[in-house]
Every structure is written in C-alpha cells, then in structure tokens.
Short mmCIF file of C-alpha atoms in Angstrom, two decimals:
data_model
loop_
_atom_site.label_atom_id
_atom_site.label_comp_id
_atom_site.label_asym_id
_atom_site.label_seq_id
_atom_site.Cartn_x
_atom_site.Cartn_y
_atom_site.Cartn_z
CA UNK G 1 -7.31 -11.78 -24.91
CA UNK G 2 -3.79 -11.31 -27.15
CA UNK G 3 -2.64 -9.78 -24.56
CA UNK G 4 -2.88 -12.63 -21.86
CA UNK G 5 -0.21 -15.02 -20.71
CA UNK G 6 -1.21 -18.05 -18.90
CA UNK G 7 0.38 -20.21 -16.35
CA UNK G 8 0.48 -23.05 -14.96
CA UNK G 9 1.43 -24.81 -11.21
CA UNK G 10 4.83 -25.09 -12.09
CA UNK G 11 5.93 -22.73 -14.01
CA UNK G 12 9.72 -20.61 -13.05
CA UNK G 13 7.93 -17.96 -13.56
CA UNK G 14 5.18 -18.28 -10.14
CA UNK G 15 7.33 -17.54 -7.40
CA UNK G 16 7.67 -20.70 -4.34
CA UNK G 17 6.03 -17.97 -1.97
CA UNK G 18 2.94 -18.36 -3.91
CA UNK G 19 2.76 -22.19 -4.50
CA UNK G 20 3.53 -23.17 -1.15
CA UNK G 21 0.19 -21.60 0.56
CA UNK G 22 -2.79 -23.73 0.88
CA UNK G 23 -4.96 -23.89 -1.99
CA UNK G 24 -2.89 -22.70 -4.34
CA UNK G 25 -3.66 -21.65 -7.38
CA UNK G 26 -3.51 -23.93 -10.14
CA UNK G 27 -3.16 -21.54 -13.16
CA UNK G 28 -2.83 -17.58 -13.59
CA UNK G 29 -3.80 -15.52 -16.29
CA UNK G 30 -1.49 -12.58 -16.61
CA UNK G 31 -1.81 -9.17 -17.90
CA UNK G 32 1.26 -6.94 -18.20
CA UNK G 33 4.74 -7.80 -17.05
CA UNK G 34 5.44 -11.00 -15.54
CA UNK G 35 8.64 -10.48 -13.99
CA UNK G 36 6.76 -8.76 -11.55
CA UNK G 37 5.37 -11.99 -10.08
CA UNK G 38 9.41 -12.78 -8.97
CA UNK G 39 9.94 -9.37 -7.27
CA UNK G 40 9.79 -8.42 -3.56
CA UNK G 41 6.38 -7.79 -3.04
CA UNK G 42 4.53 -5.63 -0.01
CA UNK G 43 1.10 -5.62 -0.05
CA UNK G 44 -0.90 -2.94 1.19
CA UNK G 45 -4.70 -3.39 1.41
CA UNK G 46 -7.46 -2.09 3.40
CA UNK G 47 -11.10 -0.72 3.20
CA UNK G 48 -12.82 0.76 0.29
CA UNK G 49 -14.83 3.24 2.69
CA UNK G 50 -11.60 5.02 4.07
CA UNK G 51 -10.47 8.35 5.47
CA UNK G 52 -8.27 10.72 3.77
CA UNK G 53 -5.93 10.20 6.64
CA UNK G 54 -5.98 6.67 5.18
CA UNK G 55 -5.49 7.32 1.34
CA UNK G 56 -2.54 10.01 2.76
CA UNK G 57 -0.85 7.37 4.37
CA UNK G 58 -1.41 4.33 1.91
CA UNK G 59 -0.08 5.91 -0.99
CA UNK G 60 2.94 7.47 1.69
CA UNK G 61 3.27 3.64 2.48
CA UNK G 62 3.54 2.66 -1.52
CA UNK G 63 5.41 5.69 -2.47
CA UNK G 64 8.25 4.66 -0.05
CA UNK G 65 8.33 1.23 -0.89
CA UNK G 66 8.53 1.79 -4.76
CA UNK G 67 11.13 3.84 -3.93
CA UNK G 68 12.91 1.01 -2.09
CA UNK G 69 12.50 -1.10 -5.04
CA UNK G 70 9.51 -3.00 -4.05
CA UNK G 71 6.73 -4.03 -5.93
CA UNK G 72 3.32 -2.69 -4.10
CA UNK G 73 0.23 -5.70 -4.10
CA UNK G 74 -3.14 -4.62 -3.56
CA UNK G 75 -6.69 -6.04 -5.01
CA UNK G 76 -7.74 -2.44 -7.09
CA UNK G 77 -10.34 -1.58 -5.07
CA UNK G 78 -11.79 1.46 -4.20
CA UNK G 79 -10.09 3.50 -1.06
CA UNK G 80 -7.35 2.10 0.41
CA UNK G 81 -5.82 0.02 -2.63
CA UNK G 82 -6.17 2.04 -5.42
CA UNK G 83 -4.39 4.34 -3.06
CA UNK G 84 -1.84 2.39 -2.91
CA UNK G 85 -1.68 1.57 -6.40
CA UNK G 86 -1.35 4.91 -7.53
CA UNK G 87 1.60 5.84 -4.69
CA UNK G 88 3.76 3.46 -6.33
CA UNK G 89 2.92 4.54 -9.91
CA UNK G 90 3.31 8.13 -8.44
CA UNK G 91 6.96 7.24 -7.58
CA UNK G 92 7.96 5.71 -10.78
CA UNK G 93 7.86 1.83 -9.47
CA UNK G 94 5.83 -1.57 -9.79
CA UNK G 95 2.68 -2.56 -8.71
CA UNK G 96 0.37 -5.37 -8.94
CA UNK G 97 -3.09 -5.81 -8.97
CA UNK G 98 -4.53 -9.08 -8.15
CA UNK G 99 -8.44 -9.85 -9.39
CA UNK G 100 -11.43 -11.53 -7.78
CA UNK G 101 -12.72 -11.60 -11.84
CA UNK G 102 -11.18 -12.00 -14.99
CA UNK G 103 -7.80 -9.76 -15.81
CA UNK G 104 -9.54 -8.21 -18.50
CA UNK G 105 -12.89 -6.88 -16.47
CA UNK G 106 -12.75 -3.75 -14.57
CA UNK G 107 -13.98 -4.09 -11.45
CA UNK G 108 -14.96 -1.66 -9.83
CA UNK G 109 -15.98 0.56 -13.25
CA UNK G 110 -14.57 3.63 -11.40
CA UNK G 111 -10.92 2.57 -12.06
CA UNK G 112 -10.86 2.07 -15.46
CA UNK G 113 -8.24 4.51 -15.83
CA UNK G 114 -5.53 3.17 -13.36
CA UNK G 115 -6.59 -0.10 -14.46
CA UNK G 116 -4.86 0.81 -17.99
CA UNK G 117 -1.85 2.35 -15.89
CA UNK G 118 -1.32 -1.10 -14.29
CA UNK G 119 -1.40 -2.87 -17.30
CA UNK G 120 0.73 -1.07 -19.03
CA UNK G 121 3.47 -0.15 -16.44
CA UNK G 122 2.89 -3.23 -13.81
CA UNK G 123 0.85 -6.78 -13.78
CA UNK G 124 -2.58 -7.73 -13.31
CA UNK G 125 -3.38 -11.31 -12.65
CA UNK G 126 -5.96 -13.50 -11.65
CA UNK G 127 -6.77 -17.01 -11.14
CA UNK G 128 -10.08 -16.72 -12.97
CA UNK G 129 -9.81 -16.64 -17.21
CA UNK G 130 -10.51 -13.79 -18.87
CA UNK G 131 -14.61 -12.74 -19.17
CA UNK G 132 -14.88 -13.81 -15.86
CA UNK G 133 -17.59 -11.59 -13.78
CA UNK G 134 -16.85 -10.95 -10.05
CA UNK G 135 -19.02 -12.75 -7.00
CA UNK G 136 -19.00 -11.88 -3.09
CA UNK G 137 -17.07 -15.36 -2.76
CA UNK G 138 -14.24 -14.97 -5.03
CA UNK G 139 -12.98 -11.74 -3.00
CA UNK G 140 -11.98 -13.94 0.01
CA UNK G 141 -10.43 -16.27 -2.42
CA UNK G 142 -8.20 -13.50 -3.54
CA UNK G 143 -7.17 -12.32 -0.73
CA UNK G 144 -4.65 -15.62 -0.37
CA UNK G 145 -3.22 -14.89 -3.14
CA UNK G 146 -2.64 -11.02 -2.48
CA UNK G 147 -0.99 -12.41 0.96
CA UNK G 148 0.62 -15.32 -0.30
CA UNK G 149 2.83 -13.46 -3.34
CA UNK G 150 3.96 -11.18 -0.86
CA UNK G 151 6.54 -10.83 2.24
CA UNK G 152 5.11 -8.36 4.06
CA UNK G 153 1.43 -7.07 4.28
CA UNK G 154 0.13 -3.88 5.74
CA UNK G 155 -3.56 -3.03 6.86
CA UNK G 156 -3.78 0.40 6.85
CA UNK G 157 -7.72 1.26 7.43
CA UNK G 158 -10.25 -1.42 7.86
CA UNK G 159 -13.52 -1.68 9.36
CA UNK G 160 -15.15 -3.94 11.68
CA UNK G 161 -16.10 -6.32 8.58
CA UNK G 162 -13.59 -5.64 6.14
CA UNK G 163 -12.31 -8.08 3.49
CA UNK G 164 -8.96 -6.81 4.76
CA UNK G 165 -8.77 -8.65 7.84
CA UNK G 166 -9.37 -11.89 5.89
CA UNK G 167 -6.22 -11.00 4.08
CA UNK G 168 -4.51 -10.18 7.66
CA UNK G 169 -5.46 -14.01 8.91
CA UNK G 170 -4.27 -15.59 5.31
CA UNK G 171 -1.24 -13.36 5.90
CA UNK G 172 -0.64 -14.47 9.63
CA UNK G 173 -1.19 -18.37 8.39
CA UNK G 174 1.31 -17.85 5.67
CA UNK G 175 4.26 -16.68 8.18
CA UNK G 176 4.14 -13.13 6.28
CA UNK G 177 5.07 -9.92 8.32
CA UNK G 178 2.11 -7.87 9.37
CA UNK G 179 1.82 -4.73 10.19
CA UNK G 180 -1.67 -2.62 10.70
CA UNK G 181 -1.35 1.21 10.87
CA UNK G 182 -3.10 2.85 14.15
CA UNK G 183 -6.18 4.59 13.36
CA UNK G 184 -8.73 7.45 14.96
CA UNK G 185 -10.05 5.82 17.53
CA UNK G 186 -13.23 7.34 16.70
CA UNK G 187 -13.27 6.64 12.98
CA UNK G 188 -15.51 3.33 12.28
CA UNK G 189 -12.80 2.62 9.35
CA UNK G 190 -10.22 2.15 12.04
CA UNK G 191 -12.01 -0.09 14.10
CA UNK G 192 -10.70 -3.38 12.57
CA UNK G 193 -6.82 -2.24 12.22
CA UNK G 194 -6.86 -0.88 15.61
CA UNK G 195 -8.80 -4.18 16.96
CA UNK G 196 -5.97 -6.10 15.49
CA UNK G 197 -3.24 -4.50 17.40
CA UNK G 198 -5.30 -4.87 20.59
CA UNK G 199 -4.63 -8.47 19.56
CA UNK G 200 -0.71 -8.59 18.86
CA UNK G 201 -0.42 -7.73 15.00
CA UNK G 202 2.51 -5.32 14.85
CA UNK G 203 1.70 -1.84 14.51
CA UNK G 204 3.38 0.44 11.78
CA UNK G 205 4.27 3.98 13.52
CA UNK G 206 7.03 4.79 11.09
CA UNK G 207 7.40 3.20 7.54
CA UNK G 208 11.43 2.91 7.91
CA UNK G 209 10.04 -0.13 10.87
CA UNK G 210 8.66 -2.08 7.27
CA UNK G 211 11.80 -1.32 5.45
CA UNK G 212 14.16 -2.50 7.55
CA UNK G 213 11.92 -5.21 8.75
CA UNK G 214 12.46 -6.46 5.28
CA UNK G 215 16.33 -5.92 5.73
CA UNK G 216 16.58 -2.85 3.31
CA UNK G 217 18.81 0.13 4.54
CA UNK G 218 17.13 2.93 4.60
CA UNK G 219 18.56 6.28 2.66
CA UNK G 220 19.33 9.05 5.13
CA UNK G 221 17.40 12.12 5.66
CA UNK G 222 19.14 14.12 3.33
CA UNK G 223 18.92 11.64 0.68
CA UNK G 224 14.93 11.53 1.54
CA UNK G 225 14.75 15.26 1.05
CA UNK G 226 15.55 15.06 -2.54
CA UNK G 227 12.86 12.79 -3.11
CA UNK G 228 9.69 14.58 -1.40
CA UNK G 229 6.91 16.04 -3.35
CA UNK G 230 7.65 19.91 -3.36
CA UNK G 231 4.78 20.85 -0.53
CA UNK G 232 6.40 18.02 1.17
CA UNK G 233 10.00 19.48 0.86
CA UNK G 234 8.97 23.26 1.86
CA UNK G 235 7.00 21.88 5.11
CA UNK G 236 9.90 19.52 5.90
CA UNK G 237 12.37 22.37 5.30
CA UNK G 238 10.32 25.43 7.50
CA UNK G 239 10.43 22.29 10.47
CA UNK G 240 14.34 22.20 9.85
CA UNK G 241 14.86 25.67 9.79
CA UNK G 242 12.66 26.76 12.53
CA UNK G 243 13.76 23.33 14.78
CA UNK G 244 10.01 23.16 15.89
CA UNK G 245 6.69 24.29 14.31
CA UNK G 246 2.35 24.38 15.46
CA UNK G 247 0.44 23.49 12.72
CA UNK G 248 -0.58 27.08 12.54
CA UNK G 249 2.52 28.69 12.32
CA UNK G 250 3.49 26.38 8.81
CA UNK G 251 0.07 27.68 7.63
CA UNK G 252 1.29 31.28 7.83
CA UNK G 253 5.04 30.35 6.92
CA UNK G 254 3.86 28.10 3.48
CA UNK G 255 0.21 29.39 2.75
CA UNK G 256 -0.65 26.44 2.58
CA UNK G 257 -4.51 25.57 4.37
CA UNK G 258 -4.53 23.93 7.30
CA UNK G 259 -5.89 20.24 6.23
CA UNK G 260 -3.23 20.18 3.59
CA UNK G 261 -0.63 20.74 6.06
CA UNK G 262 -2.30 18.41 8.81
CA UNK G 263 -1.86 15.54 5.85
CA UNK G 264 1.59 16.53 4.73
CA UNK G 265 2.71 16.06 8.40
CA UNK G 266 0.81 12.62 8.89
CA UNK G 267 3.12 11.58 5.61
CA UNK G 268 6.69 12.85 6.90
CA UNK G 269 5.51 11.45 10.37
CA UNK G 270 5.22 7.96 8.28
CA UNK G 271 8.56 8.71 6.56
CA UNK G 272 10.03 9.09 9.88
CA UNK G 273 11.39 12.61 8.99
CA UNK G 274 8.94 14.62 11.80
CA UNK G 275 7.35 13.66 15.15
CA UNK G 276 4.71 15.57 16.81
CA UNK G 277 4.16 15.84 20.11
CA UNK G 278 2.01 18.21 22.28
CA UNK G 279 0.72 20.04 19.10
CA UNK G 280 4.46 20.96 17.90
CA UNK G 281 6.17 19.56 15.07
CA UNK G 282 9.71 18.43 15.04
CA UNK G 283 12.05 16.80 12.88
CA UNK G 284 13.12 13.63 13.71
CA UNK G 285 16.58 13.45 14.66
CA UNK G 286 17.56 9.29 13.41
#
C-alpha cells in the first residue's frame, strides 16, 4: 500500500492521450515510476495461448522499441504480453503493465516474478484500488486504457476470441496506429490477427515500418549489429559473409539446432536485417 501513488482526472502527471478517450478513467493507482505514464508508449498485446513464433517475435517487437526509447504497454498476461514485457526489460528499457485488478495482486500467479521486475524498473497501474480481485468484465475495461496511453498498438497473435481484438477496436476508435503481425495460416492463434488484415488493419512485415511510422530514424545496419544477442550476431554475420544461406547450411556453419535458427531468422526478418525467400536467407540490403 506505501508504495502506491494515486491520481486523479486531472492530474500533469496522466498524459491528454489517456483522458481524452471515452470513459476515461477517473483515478489511477500507481505502482513504480510515474514518469512512465508521459513517455511514448507502444503497446504490444495479444493471446495468452500463443506460438513460440509469437513470443519470438513479441519480445523482437519490444526489444526494438526499448531500444528506440519507447516505453512497451501490455496487460501482464500470459503469452504474448509477458513476452513483451520481458523484451523490453531484456533490452534495458521501460515497460508498463496495466491491471484488470488491483496494482498490488498478481494476476495471473505465474508472473509473480516479472511482476516484481516491473515494479521495480517500470510502472504498474490500474484503475481499480489496491486488494482489488480480477473479474471476466474488468479485462475489456482495460483494454481502453492499454490502447488509449499509447500511440501505436500491435497485435501480434490472437485467436478467433481474443481479448486482443477488443483492444484492436478501442485502438482503431482512439485514432491509434495499428498494426497486426501475419500469422501461420494454419495456427488457430493466428486466426484473429490474420482476420484483421483481411479487413484493412495494417500489417507489420518489418518492425523498422512501426518505427518510422512513429517518425523515429532508424540506426543503420551496422549500428544494429552491435546490439544483437550473440546467436543473433553469429547467424546475422555467416548470412553477411556467405551473401545467402538454407536454413541447413547455418545449422552446420553455427551448431546451432535447427528450431533455434528457424526463430533467430523470424527475429532479424522482423529487424529488417534478413529476408527469405525460396528457402534461402539473405541479408537485407536497406
């Protein structure tokens, strides 16, 4: 409770993003660092039952934008946002964590741990005072706020019924950007992202397209190279060197096994370092 800030409509400290949406929220109760809530915000949600092509490119998503300087928004939940979550914390940035519950109840119990990362190193918040319990209808509720605080939002997976395609029509009502990553067409977590771009939402095939789409220069490739993860760095490098690479031939080149490397290429294929094409890797000459 101590460690709880409160605030009101009104306040400098809500941003006018978040108190011009409809029904918003008449008081906050804050966890962690405040600021935050005046940032530039991307949110990144999507659905708890997800594909690890999905938690790959989530946390590629958050990772990128941390490193931009953006704060990453997501509602904690399992799959898709704690991905997210945890990309940004990966890359040393902010991230926020909005609650359908009180700022001091985990929810779900499996993230207690990067629930005490976000406190300490980013913001939770919630419109509901602390002891609060979660209910089915407060999650919809949430979702304008996790919209609304944000300039951008990003589906990445979400299913035929998932509560992230609420947040895609809150985000579409509030004149944010939206983007929805293309999924397996085969892959029941897809079907709702996928069904959205059928319908006109913007699809994300690179993650530079969300950087500069929120008027950010992106670093150049050489400047991107210092900042991959070391598998990251030796597949990106083997492409380089070799000019173009089969998934098999990296296996034998890095020793690495073959779903790592399949995963590794989805991410530098959202960092819009490699394309693929006709089972051969390239890098992507920008």
């Amino acid at each position: 409770m101590d460690r709880v800030t409160v605030l009101r409509k009104g306040d400098p400290e809500i941003p006018r993003r978040l108190t011009e949406i409809r029904d918003a929220p008449e008081i906050l109760y804050c966890d962690g660092d405040v600021s935050l809530l005046r940032s530039r915000c991307v949110a990144i949600v999507g659905s708890r039952k997800c594909t690890q092509y999905g938690i790959s490119v989530a946390r590629a998503i958050a990772r990128r934008c941390a490193e931009c300087g953006l704060t990453v928004v997501s509602g904690m939940a399992l799959g898709i946002d704690a991905a997210a979550h945890q990309g940004a914390l990966e890359a040393g940035g902010r991230t926020i964590a909005v609650f359908a519950c009180g700022p001091d109840v985990c929810y779900p119990r499996e993230n207690r741990k990067i629930m005490k990362e976000i406190r300490d190193r980013g913001l939770i918040f919630s419109e509901y005072p602390p002891g609060e319990k979660p209910a089915p209808y407060k999650f919809p509720m949430r979702n304008r706020i996790i919209s609304g605080i944000s300039e951008a939002v990003v589906v990445v997976e979400a299913s035929y019924r998932s509560g992230a395609l609420i947040t895609a029509e809150f985000a579409e009502e509030q004149g944010r950007q939206l983007y929805a990553v293309p999924g397996n067409i085969t892959s029941p977590a897809s079907f709702g992202s996928n069904q959205i771009i059928a319908e006109g939402v913007m699809p994300l095939l690179v993650i530079e397209e969300l950087i500069r789409g929120l008027g950010i220069v992106p670093e150049n490739s050489s400047e991107i190279r210092e900042i991959l993860g070391e598998d990251e760095k030796n597949i990106f490098e083997q492409i380089r060197k070799h000019s173009e690479l089969t998934s098999d031939e990296l296996c034998r080149l890095t020793l690495l096994p073959p779903q790592k490397i399949n995963g590794i290429i989805t991410v530098l294929e959202m960092k819009g370092l490699v394309v693929s094409s006709m089972g051969r890797v390239f890098v992507n000459r920008m």
